[in-house]
mmCIF file of C-alpha atoms and ligand atoms in Angstrom:
data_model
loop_
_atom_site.group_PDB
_atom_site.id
_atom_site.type_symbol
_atom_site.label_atom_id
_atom_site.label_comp_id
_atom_site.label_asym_id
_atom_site.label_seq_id
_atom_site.Cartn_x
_atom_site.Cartn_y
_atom_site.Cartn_z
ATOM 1 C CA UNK A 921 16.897 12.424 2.823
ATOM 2 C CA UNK A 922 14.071 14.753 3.477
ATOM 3 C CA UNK A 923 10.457 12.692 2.655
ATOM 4 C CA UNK A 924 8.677 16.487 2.594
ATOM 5 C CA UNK A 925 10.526 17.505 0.158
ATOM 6 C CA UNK A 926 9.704 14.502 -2.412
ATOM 7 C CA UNK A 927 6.493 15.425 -4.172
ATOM 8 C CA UNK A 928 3.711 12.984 -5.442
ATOM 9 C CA UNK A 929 3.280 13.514 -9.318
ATOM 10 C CA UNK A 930 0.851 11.525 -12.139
ATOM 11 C CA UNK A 931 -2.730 10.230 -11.090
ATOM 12 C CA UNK A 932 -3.882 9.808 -8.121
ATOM 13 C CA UNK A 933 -3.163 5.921 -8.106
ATOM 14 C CA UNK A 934 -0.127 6.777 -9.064
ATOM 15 C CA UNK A 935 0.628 9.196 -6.290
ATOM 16 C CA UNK A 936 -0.687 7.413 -4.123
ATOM 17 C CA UNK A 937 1.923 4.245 -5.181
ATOM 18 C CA UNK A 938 4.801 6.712 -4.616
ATOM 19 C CA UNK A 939 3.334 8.048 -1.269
ATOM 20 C CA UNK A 940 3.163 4.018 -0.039
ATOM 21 C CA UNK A 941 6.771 3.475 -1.392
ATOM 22 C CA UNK A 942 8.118 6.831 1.321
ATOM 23 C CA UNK A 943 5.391 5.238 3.926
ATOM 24 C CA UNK A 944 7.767 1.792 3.482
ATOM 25 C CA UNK A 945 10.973 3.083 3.656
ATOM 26 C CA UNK A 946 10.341 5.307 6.309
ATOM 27 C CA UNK A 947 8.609 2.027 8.421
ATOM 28 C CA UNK A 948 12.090 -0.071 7.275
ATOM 29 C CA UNK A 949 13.205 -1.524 10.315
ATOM 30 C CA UNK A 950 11.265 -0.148 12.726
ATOM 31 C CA UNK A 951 8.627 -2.084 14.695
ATOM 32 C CA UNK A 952 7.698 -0.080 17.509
ATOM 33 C CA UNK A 953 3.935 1.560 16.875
ATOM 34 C CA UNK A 954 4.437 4.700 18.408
ATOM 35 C CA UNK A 955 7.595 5.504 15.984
ATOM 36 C CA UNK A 956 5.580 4.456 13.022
ATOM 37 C CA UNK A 957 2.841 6.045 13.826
ATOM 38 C CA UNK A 958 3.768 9.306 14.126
ATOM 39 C CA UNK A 959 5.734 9.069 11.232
ATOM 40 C CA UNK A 960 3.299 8.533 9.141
ATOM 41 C CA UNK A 961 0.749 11.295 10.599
ATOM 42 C CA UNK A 962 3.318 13.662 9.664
ATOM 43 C CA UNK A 963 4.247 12.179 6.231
ATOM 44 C CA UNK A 964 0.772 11.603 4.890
ATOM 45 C CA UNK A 965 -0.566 15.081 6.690
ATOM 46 C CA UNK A 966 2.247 17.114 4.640
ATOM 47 C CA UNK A 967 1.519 14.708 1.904
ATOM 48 C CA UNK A 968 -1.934 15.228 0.839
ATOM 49 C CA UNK A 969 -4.004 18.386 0.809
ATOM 50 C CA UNK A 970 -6.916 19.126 2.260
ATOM 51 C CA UNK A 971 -6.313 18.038 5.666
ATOM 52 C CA UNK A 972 -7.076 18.603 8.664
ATOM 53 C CA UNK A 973 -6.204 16.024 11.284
ATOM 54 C CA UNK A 974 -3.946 12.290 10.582
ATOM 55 C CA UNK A 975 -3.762 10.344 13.093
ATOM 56 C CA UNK A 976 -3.907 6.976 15.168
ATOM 57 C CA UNK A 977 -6.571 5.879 17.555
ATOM 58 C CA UNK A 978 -5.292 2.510 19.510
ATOM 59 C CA UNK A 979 -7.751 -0.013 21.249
ATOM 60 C CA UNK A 980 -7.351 -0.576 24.884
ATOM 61 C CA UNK A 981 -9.379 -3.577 24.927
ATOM 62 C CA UNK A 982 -12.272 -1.381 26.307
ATOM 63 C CA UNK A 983 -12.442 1.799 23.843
ATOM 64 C CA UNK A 984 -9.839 3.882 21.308
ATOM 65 C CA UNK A 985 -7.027 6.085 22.948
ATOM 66 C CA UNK A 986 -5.383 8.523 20.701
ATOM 67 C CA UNK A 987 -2.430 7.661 19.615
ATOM 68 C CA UNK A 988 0.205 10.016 17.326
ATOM 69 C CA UNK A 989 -1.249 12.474 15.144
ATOM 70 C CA UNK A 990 -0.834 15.955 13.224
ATOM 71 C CA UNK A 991 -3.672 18.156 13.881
ATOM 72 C CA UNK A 992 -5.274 20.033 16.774
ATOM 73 C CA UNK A 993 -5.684 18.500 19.964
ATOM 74 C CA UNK A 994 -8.329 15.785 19.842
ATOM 75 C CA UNK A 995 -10.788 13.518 21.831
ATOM 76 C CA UNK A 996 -8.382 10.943 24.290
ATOM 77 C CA UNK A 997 -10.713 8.430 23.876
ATOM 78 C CA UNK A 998 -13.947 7.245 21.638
ATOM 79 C CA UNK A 999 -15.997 4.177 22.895
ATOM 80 C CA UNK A 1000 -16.902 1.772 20.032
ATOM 81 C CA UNK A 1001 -20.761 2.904 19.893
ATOM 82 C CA UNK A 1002 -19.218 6.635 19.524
ATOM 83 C CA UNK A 1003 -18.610 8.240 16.039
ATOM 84 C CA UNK A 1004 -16.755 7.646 13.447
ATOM 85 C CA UNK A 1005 -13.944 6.044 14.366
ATOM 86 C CA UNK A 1006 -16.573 3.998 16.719
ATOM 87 C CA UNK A 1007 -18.111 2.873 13.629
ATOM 88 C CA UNK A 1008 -15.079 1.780 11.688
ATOM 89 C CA UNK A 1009 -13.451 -0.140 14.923
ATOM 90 C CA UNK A 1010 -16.876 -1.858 15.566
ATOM 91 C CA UNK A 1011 -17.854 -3.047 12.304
ATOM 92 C CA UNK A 1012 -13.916 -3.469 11.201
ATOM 93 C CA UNK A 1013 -15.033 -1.770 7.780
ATOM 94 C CA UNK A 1014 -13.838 1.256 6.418
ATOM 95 C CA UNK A 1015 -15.667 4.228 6.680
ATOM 96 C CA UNK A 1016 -15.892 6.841 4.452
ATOM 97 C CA UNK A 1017 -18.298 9.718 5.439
ATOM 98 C CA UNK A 1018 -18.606 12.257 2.826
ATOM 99 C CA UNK A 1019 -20.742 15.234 4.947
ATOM 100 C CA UNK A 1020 -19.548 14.656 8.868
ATOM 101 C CA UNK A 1021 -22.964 16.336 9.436
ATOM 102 C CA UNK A 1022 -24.860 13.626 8.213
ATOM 103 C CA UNK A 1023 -23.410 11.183 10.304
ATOM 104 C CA UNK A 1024 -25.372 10.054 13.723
ATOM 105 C CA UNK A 1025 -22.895 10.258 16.641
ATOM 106 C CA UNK A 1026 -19.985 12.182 14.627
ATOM 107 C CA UNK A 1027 -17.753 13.710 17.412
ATOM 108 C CA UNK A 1028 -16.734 17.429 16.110
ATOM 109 C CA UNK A 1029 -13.477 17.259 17.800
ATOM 110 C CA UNK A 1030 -12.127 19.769 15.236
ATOM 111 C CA UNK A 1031 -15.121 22.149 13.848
ATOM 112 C CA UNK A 1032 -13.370 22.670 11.174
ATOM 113 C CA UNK A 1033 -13.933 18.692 9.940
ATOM 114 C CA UNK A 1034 -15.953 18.145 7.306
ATOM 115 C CA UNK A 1035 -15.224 14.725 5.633
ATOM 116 C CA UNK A 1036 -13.211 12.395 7.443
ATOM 117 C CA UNK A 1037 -11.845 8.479 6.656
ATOM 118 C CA UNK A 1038 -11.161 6.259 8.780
ATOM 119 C CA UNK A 1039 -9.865 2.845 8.484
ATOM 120 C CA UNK A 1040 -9.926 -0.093 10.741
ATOM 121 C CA UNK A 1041 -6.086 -1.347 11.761
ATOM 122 C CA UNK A 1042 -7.070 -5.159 12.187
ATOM 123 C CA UNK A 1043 -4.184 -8.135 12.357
ATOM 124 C CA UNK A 1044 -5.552 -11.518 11.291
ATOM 125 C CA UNK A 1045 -4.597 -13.857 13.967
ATOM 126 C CA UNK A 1046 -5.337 -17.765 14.289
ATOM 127 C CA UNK A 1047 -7.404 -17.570 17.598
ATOM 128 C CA UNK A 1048 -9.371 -14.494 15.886
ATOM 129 C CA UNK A 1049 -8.628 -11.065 14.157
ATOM 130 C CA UNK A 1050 -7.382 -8.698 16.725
ATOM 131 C CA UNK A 1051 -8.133 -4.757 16.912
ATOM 132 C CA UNK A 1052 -5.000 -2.507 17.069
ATOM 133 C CA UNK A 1053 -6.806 0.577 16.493
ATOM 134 C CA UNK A 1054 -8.147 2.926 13.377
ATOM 135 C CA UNK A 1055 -6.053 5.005 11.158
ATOM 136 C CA UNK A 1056 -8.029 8.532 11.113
ATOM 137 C CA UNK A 1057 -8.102 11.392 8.817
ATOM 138 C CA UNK A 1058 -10.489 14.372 8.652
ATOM 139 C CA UNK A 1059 -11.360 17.076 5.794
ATOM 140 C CA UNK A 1060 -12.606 20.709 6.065
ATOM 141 C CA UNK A 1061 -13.860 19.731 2.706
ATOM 142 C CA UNK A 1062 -16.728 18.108 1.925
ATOM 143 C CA UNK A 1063 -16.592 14.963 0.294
ATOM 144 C CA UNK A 1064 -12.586 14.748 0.183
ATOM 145 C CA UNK A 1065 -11.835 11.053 0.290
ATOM 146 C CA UNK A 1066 -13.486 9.146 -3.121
ATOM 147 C CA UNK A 1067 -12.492 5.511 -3.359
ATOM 148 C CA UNK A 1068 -9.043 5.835 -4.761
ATOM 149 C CA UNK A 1069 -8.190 8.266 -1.576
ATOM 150 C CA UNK A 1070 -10.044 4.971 0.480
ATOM 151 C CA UNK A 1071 -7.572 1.954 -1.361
ATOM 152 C CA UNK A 1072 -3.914 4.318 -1.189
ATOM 153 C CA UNK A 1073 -5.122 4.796 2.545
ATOM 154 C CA UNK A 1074 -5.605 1.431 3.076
ATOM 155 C CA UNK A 1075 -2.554 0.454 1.557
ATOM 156 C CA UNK A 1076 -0.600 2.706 3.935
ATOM 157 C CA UNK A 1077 -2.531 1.135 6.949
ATOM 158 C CA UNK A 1078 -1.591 -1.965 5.721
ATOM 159 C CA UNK A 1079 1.862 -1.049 6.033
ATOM 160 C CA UNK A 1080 1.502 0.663 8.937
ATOM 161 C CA UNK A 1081 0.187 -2.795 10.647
ATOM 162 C CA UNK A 1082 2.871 -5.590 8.495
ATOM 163 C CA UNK A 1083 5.808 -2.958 10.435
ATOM 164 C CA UNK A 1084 4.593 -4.049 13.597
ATOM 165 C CA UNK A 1085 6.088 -7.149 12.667
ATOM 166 C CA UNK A 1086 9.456 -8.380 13.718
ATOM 167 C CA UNK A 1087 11.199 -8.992 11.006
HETATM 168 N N1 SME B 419 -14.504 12.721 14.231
HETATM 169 C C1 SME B 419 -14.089 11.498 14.838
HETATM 170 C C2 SME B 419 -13.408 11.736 16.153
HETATM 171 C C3 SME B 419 -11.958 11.781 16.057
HETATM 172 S S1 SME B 419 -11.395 13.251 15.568
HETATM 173 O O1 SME B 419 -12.039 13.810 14.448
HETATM 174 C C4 SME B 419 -9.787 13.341 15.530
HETATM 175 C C5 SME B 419 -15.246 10.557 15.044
HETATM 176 O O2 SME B 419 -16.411 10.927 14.909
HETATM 177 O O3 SME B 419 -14.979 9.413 15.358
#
């Protein structure tokens, strides 16, 4: 079955619904995060217009490392007090930054970035929630990402993080 070839019709919810549903059965049976991840860099980057860099930033336990991702080649790694993705792994909130311009500390590592998303990839654990990383996506249009672009993505990186899970 070829997942590129399957396009997203209806609202956006609604595409959004069908783009979770090839994110899931791609991530069947699979837990290993480098396999998932760049699966789904490629499926949501071919997916959705409008973009210019999908990818996965994973925490060392120090700062982010980049992980898989479709795009140019991008910053290795983003301390916490650092940008975007900074932000969202800091404050393990969702950020959604409609003019990169605007936003103290933004690291350009593709010019062309205009808007970007990023969401936190946090597993609740007993002894505290831990940070696996962010889920990152950037724009060369302004103001891409409104808040239904913000819940599908956060479905999908909820996903991403329950196929990490043995089974
Ligand atoms: N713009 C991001 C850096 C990561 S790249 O865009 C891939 C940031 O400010 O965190």
């Amino acid at each position: 079955m070829s997942f590129a070839s399957i396009p997203l019709t209806g609202s956006k919810p609604e595409q959004y619904a069908q783009l979770l549903a090839q994110a899931e059965a791609l991530l069947d049976g699979e837990t290993d995060r480098i396999a998932n991840a760049a699966n789904l860099s490629a499926l949501v980057y071919h997916a959705l217009p409008d973009l210019n860099w999908v990818g996965f930033y994973f925490y060392d336990g120090t700062e982010l490392v980049v992980g898989p991702f479709q795009g140019l080649p991008a910053c290795v790694r983003i301390p916490l007090d650092k940008g975007v993705c900074g932000a969202a792994a800091r404050t393990r909130t969702t950020q959604r930054v409609a003019d990169v311009h605007a936003f103290p500390g933004h690291i350009a590592c593709d010019s062309a970035s205009r808007s970007e998303l990023v969401v936190p990839l946090v597993v609740p654990l007993a002894e505290g929630d831990a940070l696996v990383g962010v889920f990152d996506l950037d724009s060369p249009v302004p103001d891409r990402f409104d808040v239904e672009d913000q819940a599908g993505l956060e479905a999908i990186a909820a996903a991403f993080l329950r196929s990490l899970r043995p089974a």
